[in-house]
Every structure is written in C-alpha cells, then in structure tokens.
Coordinates of C-alpha atoms in Angstrom, one line a residue:
X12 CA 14.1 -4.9 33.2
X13 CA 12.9 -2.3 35.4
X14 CA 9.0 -3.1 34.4
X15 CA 9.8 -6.9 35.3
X16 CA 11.3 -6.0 38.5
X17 CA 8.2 -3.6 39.3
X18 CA 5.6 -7.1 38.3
X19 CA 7.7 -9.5 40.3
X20 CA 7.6 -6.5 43.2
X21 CA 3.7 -6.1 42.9
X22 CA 2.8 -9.7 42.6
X23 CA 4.8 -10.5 45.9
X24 CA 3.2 -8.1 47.9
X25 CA 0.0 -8.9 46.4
X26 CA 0.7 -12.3 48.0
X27 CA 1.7 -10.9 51.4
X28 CA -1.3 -9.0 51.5
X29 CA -3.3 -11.7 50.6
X30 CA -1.7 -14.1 53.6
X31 CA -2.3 -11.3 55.8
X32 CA -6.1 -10.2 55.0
X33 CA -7.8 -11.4 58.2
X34 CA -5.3 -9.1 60.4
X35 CA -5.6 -6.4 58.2
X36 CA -9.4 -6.1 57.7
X37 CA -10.1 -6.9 61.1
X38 CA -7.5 -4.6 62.5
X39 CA -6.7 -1.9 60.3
X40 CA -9.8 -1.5 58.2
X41 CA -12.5 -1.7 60.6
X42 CA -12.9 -0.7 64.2
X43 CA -14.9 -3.8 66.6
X44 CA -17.4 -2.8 68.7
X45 CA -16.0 -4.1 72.2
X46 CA -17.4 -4.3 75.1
X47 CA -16.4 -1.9 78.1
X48 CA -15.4 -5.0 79.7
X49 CA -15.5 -8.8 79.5
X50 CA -13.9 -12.1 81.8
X51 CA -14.5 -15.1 80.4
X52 CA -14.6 -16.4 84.4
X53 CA -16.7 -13.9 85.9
X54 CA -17.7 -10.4 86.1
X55 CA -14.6 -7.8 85.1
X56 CA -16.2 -5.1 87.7
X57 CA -15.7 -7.3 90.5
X58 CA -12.7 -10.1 90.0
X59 CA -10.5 -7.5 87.5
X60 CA -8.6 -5.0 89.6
X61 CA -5.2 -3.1 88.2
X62 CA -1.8 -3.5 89.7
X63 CA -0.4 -0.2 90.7
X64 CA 2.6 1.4 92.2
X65 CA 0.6 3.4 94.5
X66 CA 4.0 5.4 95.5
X67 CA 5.6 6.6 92.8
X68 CA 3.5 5.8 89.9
X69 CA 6.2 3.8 88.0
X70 CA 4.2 0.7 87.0
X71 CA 2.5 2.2 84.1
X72 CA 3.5 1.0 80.2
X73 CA 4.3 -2.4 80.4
X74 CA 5.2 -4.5 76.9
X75 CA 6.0 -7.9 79.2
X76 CA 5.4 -10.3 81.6
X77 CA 6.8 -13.8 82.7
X78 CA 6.7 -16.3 84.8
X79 CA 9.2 -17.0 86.9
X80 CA 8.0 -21.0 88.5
X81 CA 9.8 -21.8 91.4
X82 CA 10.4 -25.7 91.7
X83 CA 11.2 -27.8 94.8
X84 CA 14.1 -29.9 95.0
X85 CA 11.8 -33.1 93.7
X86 CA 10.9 -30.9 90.4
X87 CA 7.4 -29.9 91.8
X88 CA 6.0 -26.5 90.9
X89 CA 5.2 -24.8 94.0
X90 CA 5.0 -21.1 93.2
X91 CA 4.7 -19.3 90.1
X92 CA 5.7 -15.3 90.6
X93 CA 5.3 -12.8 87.3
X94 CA 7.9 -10.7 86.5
X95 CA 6.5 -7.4 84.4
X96 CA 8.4 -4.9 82.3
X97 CA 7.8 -1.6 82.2
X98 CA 8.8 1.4 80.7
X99 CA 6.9 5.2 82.8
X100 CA 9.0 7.6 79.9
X101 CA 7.6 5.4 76.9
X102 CA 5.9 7.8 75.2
X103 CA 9.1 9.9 74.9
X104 CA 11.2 6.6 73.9
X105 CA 10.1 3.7 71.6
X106 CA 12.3 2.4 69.5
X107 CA 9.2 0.6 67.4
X108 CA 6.7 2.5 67.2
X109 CA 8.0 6.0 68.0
X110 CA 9.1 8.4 69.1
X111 CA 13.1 8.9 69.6
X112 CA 12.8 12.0 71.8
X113 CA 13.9 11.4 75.5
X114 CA 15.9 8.1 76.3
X115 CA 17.4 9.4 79.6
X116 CA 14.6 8.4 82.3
X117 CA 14.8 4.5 83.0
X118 CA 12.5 1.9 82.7
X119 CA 11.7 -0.8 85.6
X120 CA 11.1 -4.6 86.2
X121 CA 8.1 -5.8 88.7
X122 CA 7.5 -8.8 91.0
X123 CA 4.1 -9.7 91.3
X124 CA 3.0 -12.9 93.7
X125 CA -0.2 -14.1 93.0
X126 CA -0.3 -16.6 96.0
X127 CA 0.3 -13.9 98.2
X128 CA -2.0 -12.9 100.0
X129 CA -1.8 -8.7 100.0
X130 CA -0.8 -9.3 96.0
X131 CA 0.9 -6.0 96.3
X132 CA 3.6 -5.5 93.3
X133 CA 7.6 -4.7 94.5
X134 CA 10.3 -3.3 92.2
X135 CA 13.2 -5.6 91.4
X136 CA 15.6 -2.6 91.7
X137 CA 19.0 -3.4 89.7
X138 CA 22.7 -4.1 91.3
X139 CA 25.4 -3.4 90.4
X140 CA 23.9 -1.7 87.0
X141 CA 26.1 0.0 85.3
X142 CA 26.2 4.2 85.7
X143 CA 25.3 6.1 82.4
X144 CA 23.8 3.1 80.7
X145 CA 19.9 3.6 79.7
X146 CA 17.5 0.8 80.7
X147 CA 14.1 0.8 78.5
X148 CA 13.1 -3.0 78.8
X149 CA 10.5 -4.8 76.1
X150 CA 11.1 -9.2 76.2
X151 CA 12.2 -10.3 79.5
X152 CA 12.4 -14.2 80.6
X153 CA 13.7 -15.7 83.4
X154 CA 15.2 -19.3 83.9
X155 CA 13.2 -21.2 86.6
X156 CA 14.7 -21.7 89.6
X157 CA 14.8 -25.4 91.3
X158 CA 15.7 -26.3 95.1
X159 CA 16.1 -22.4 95.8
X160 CA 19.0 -21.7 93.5
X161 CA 19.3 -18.4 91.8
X162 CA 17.9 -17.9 87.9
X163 CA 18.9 -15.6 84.9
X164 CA 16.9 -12.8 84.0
X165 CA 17.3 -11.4 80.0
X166 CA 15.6 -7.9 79.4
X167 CA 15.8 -6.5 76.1
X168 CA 16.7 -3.2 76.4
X169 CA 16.1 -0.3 73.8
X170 CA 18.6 1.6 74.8
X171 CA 19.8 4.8 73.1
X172 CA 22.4 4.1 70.7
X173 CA 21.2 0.4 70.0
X174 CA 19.1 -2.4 71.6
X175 CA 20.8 -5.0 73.5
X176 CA 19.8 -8.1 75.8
X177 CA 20.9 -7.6 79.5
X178 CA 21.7 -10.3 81.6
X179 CA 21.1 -10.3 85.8
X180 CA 20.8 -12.9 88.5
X181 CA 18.0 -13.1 90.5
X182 CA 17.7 -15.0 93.7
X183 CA 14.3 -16.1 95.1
X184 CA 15.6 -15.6 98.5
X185 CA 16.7 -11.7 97.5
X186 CA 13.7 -11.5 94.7
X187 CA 13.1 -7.7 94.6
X188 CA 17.1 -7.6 94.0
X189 CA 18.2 -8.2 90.3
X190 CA 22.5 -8.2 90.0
X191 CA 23.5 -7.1 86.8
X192 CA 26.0 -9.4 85.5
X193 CA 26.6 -8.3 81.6
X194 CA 25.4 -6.6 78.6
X195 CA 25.1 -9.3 75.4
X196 CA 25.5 -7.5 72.1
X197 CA 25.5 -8.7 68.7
X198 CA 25.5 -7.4 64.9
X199 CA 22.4 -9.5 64.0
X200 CA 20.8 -7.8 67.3
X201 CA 19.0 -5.5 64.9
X202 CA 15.4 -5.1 66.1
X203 CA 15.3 -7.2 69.0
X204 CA 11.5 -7.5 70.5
X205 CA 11.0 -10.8 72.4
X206 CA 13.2 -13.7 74.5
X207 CA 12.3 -17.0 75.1
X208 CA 15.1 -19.3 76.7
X209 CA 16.2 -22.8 75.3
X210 CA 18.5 -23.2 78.7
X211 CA 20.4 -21.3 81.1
X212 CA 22.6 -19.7 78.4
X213 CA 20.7 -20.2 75.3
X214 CA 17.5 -18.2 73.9
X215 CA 15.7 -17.8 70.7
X216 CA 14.6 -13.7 70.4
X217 CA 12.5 -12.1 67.5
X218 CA 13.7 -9.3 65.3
X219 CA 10.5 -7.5 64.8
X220 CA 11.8 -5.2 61.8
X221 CA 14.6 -4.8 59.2
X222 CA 14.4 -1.4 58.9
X223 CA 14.5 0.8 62.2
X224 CA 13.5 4.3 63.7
X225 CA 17.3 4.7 64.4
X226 CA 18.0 4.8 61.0
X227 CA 18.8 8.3 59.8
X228 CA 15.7 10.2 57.1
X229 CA 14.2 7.1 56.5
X230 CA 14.1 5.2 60.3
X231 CA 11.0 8.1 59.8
X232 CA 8.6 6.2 57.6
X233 CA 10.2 3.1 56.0
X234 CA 9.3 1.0 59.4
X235 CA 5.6 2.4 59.4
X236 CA 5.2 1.0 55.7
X237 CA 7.8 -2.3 56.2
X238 CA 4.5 -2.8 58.8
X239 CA 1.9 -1.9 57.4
X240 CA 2.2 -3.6 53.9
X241 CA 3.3 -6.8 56.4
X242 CA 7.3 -6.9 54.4
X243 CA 8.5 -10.0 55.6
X244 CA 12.2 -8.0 57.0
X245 CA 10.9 -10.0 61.1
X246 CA 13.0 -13.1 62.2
X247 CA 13.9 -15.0 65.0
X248 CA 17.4 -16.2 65.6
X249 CA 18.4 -18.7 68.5
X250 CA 21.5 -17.9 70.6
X251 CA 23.7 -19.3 72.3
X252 CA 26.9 -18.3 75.3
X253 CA 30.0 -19.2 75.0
X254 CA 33.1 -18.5 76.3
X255 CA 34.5 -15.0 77.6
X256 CA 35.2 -12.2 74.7
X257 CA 38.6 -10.0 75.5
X258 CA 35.9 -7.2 77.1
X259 CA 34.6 -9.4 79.5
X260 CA 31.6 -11.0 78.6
X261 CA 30.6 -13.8 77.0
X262 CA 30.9 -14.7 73.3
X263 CA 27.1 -14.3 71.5
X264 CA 26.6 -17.2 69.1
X265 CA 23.8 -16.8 66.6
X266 CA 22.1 -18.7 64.2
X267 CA 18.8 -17.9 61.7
X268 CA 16.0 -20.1 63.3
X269 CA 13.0 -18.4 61.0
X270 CA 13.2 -16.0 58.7
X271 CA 10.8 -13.7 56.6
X272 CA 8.4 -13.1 59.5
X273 CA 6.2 -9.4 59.2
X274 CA 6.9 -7.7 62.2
X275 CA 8.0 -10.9 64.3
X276 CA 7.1 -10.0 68.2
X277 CA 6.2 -12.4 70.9
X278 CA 8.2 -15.6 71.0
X279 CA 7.1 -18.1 73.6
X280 CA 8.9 -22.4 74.1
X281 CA 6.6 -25.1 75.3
X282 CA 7.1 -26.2 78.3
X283 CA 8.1 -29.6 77.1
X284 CA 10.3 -27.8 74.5
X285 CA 9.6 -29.6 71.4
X286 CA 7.1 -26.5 69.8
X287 CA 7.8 -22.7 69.6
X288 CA 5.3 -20.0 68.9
X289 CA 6.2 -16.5 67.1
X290 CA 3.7 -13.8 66.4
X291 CA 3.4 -12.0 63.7
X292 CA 1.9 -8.6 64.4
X293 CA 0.4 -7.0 61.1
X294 CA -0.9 -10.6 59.8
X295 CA -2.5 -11.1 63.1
X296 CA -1.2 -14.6 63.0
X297 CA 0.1 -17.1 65.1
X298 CA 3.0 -19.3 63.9
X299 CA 3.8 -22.5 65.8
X300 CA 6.8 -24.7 64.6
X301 CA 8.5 -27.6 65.4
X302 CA 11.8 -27.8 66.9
X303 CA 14.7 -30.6 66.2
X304 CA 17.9 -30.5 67.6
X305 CA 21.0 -30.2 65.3
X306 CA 23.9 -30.7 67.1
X307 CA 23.6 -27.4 69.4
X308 CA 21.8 -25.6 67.3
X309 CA 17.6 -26.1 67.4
X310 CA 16.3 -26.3 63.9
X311 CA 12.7 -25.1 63.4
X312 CA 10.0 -26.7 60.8
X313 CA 6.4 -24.7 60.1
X314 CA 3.5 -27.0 61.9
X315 CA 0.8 -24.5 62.1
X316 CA -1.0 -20.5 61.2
X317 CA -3.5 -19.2 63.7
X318 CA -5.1 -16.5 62.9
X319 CA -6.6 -13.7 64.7
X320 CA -8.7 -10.8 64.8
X321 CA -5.9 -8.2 66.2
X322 CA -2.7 -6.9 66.2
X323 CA -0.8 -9.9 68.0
X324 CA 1.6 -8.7 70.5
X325 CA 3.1 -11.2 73.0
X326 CA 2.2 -14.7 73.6
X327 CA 2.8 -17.0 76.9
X328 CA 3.0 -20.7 76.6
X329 CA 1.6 -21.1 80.1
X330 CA 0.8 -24.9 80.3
X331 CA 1.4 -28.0 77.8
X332 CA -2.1 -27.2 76.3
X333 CA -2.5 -23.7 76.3
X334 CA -1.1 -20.4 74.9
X335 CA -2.2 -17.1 76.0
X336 CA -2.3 -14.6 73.1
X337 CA -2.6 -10.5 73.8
X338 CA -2.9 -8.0 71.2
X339 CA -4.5 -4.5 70.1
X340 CA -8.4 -5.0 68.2
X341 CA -7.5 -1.7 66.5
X342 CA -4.0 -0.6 64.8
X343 CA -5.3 3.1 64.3
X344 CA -7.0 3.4 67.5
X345 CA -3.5 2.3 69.1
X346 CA -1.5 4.9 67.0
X347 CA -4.0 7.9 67.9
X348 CA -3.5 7.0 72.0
X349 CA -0.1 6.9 71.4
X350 CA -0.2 10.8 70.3
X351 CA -3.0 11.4 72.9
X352 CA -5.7 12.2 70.1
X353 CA -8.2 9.3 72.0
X354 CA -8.9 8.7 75.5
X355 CA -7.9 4.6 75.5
X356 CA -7.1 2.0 72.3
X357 CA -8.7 -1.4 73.4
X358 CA -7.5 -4.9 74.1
X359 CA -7.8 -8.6 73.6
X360 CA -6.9 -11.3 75.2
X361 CA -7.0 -15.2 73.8
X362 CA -6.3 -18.7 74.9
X363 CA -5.4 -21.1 72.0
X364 CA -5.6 -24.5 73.4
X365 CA -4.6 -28.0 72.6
X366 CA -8.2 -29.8 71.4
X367 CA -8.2 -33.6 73.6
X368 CA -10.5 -34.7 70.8
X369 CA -7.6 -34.0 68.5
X370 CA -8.2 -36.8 66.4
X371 CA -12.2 -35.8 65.6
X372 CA -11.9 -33.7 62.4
X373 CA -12.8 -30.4 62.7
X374 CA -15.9 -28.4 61.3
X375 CA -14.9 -25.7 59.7
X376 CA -18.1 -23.9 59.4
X377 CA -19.5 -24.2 63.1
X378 CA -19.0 -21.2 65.5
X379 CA -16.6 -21.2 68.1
X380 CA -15.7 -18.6 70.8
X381 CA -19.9 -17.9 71.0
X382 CA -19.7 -16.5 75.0
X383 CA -17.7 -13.7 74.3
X384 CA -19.1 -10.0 73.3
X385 CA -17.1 -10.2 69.9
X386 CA -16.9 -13.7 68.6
X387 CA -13.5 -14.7 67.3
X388 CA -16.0 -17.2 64.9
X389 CA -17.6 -13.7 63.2
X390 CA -13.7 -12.2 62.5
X391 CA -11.3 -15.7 61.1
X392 CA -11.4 -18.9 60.6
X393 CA -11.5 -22.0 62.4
X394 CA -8.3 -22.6 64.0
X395 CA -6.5 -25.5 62.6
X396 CA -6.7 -29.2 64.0
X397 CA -5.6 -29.9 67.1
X398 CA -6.3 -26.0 68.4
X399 CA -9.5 -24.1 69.8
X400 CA -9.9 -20.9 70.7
X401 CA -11.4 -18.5 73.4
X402 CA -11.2 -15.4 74.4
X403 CA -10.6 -14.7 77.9
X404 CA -10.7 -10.7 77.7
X405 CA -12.1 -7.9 75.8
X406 CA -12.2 -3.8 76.4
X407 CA -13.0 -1.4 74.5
X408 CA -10.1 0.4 76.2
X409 CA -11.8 2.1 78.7
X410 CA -11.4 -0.8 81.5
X411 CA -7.8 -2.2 80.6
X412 CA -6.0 -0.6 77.7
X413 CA -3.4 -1.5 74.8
X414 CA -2.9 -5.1 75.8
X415 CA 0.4 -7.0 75.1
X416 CA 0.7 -10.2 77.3
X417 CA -1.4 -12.4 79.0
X418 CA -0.3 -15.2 81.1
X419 CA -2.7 -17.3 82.7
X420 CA -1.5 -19.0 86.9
X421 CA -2.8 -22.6 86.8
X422 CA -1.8 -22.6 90.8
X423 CA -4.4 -20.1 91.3
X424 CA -6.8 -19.8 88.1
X425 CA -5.6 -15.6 87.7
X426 CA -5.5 -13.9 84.1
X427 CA -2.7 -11.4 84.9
X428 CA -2.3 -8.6 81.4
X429 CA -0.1 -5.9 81.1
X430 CA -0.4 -2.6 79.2
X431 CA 1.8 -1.5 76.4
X432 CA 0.3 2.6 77.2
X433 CA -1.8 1.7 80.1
X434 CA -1.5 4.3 83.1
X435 CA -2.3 1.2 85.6
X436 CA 0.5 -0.9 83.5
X437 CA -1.3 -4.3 84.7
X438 CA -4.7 -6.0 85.4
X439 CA -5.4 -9.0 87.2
X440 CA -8.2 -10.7 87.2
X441 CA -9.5 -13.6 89.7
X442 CA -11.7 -15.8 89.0
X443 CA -14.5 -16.7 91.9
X444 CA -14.0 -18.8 95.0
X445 CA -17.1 -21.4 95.2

C-alpha cells in the first residue's frame, strides 16, 4: 500500500514539475544576464526616476500598486491616480517568505498622481484605525470612483496573529485620508496574497499557500518546499458582503473559484469583466479564465497558460488589450537580498497583449520580444493565440530591484513599478514628449 502511495506521490509531482519547467529552469536553475537597465520607450537613465519619501524614508518595500480611475459623471475616465503598498519593517515581517521576527512597526499606503505635475508621492494616512491592530499591507484594490463619490479601498493585511482584508473609504476630494470602516475575516482566509474586486462589496483574492510560516515547527520549511516543488496547495476564492454579523461587521461569503494553483499571487479582472488572470509564481505562468455568472456567484472556466521566464508576482489588467506582468528573473538571487548576502536581486517587467490579427494563426517558431536585452523568445514559448508579448523593463537589480507590479497609465503613456525589497519602493518611468 505504502509503495503505491509513494508511485502515485512521485508520478504527480513528476507532472507538476513537468508543467512547471520553463519557470523553474529559467528562474531557479539559471541566473539571466540582464541588463543594468532597459525601457522599452526610451532610455532608463533619463525617463526612469524612483518615487521616494524624501522625509521620512517610509516608501521603501512595496508588494502593490492600483489604480484608482476617477470617472466623470458621463462615465469618462479623466484621471487615473496609483495607490502603492508598502511595508519599511519587511524584512523583520513577511508572512511568505520570512521572517516572523518584528510585526509591531506598521506598514503604509501611497498616492501617486501621474498627471500632476510635481508627481510628488503623499501618504494616505488611516482614520479612525483601530489602536493595537498591526497593519503590514500586500494586495490592495480600490473601487473606482464616478461623479466624485467616495470608493472602497481592501488591503490585505499580514498582521501578527493572522492575515485579514481591511476595508476603508476613500474620498477623492480627501484622497491622502483613508477611514477605516472594518476588518473582514474568514476561516478560508488562509494565505491571502492578492484582491481584485467583482463590485463594491464583492472580490476574488488568491491564497498563495496551504501551508504557512505561522504554523508551529513546520511553518519553518514545509512552505519553502510546498514552493519550490510548485504543490498545487494556491487558490483563489471570490467573496462576497452580506449583511452585519453580531460583532459588527459584515457577513464574509466565500466560494472556491480555482483551486490547485502553485503559489497563486497576483489576481487581476478585465476591465470589461468577462476574463480574470491569476499568477502562478513558481511555474512562472500566467493563467487567464473565463468568467460566467451563476446566480451571485462568478464561475471560472481555464481559457489560457502563459508562460514566462520569472518568478511571476503581481499582474494589472490596465486596458481591454493589455496585462502588465512583474516578477523576479532569479528565485535565488531574490532569497540571498532578502538575507542581505547580495547587493540587489533583479526585475522584469512584461506586457501580454491582445494580438488584432487574432484570427492569423500563429508561428510558433519565429522570435518574438527581439528589442529587448534578454529575449522572452530565447527563455518560453510562443504565447498562445490571441496574445503577444513584450517586455517593457529589465535590471539586473542594480537600477530598480525585486519587481512585483507594473501598471502601465494610458492617459499619460508612464510604466509606474514597485519594489517588493527596493529601498526607493517605486520607479516610474516616462516615456518622451515629441
């Protein structure tokens, strides 16, 4: 029984590791040679620039960033601000990758403008928040706001005893000001990494493990190999508010949207809603599904894999034909920054878009991605029809380090990127004025 058990164990993670050799060899087993620097729109010395917070140095390790599109009262987009999370103690707190040593300093959330025109980040400092309760935020996403009403804001939040989604209203007349209105907490909140919202009051967020650091002996070790062997324990789950609970807040409905994802992070809607994307960091894939509505309960259905040559982190479904894709070249590099043993892990940034000529079939053997430094074409294969690639950064680490988001401003052309361990949490980067 036992030797059956042990061949059925082998042969499925023979298969895992199979579906997950492009992420692996690229990221794990081999190191790429990156450029110091690359912008697919220019030169990075001149048009990428970091976002500080030249007074108290607070803007540093940031896992997220959102838009938050302001709308006039005809529905037209007139503004798109970027909402950042960031975390100064993470290298004392991370509830992923380690370690569990100091949750007591708190995290902070960013405004960032790019139409303004001194581009200067503010802190959204947080009313009302609740004394004695930690704030470490990872996923944040933020409802947009039409004819000048006020929007939710969710933030995961890593906090010390266990990881819950915050809740806060934020008015674009009062932007900097975030009021805390609950905490949401759930059983199935496990591992919670990443939020996109479905509504007002209604989200899909990724579990990125089964197994946690919080865990007792083996919280130690069993998340490093659930990872690294790509275990399937990641999922997303969509959820839904209802009603008020006896303590106060509302009533967290959840339901299992897809299961069996390694190390499910970034989670991102289209803007049309009828597509969601889910990355799958070890596999260095790309998921994109199909979404039906059930009743009130969005059903998902497998379209498409993307891979890609790097640990993907976050993703950003900036526009009906294009997703911006960040993640980290090099899995061991990122793990020696973390415990200060290199100077910088590097970064890559992506844009998988929507091919017009989707009904041309696709060669599979030509080269794609050919301006950049590191050619996606020399690391995976084609992307599946209707998709092309291009990268749209690259660093060896030593310009713009550990990258986890991209988002890219159609108003005014800039890549903005943020930093999971970057001392200057953010870069932007503009592309030329003819």
């Amino acid at each position: 029984m036992m030797r059956k058990f042990l061949a059925v164990a082998i042969a499925l993670l023979s298969i895992q590791l199979w579906k997950a050799r492009y992420g692996l060899k690229n990221s794990v087993l081999t190191k790429p040679d990156l450029p110091a620097g690359y912008y697919h729109a220019g030169n990075y010395l001149t048009q990428c620039s970091a976002l500080k917070d030249e007074q108290n140095g607070l803007l540093k390790n940031c896992e997220d960033a959102t838009f938050w599109e302001l709308h006039d009262g005809a529905g037209k987009l007139t503004e798109r601000k970027v909402i950042l999370s960031c975390d100064a103690g993470r290298r004392e707190w991370n509830t992923v990758m380690g370690p569990l040593d100091d949750p007591e300093p708190h995290g902070s959330l960013w405004l960032y403008t790019p139409q303004s025109p001194n581009n200067k980040p503010a802190r959204i400092f947080l009313k009302d928040y609740p004394a004695g309760h930690d704030f470490h935020p990872l996923g944040v996403e933020v409802y947009p706001s039409h004819a000048g009403n006020a929007s939710y804001l969710y933030a995961v939040n890593h906090a010390r005893h266990k990881t819950v989604i915050e809740q806060f209203l934020l008015d674009p007349a009062k932007p900097t000001s975030a009021k805390y209105l609950q905490t949401l907490t759930s059983p199935m909140f496990i591992s919670p990494n990443s939020i996109a919202l479905t509504s007002p009051t209604s989200f899909f967020v990724t579990n990125d493990h089964l197994i946690t650091r919080r865990l007792p002996v083996i919280g130690h070790f069993v998340p490093l190999m659930e990872t690294l062997l790509v275990l399937p324990g990641g999922f997303a789950s969509h959820i839904s508010l209802g009603g008020q609970t006896e303590s106060g807040t509302s009533e967290v409905k959840h339901s299992f949207a897809a299961p069996f994802i390694p190390f499910a992070n970034g989670v991102a809607l289209s803007p049309g809603g009828s597509q969601l994307a889910i990355a799958s960091t070890g596999p260095g894939q790309v998921h994109i599904y199909n979404i039906t509505q059930s009743s009130s309960t969005p059903s998902l259905s497998h379209a498409h894999t993307i891979h890609l040559p790097f640990s993907v982190d976050n993703l950003a479904w900036t526009s009906p034909s294009e997703i911006i894709v960040a993640g980290h070249p090099h899995f061991p590099s990122l793990v020696k920054f973390i415990a200060m043993k290199e100077p910088h892990a590097p970064s890559w940034v992506v844009a998988i878009r929507l091919n017009e000529e989707a009904s041309v079939p696709v060669n599979a053997s030509a080269p794609f991605d050919t301006r950049a430094p590191v050619s996606l074409s020399a690391k995976v294969p084609h992307p599946p029809a209707p998709y092309t690639i291009e990268t749209l950064f690259q660093s060896d680490g030593s310009v713009f380090s550990t990258s986890t988001t991209g988002l890219h401003d159609s108003l005014t052309g800039q890549l903005i990127m943020s930093g999971l361990y970057a001392e200057d949490g953010a870069m932007v980067c503009k592309p030329e004025v003819d």
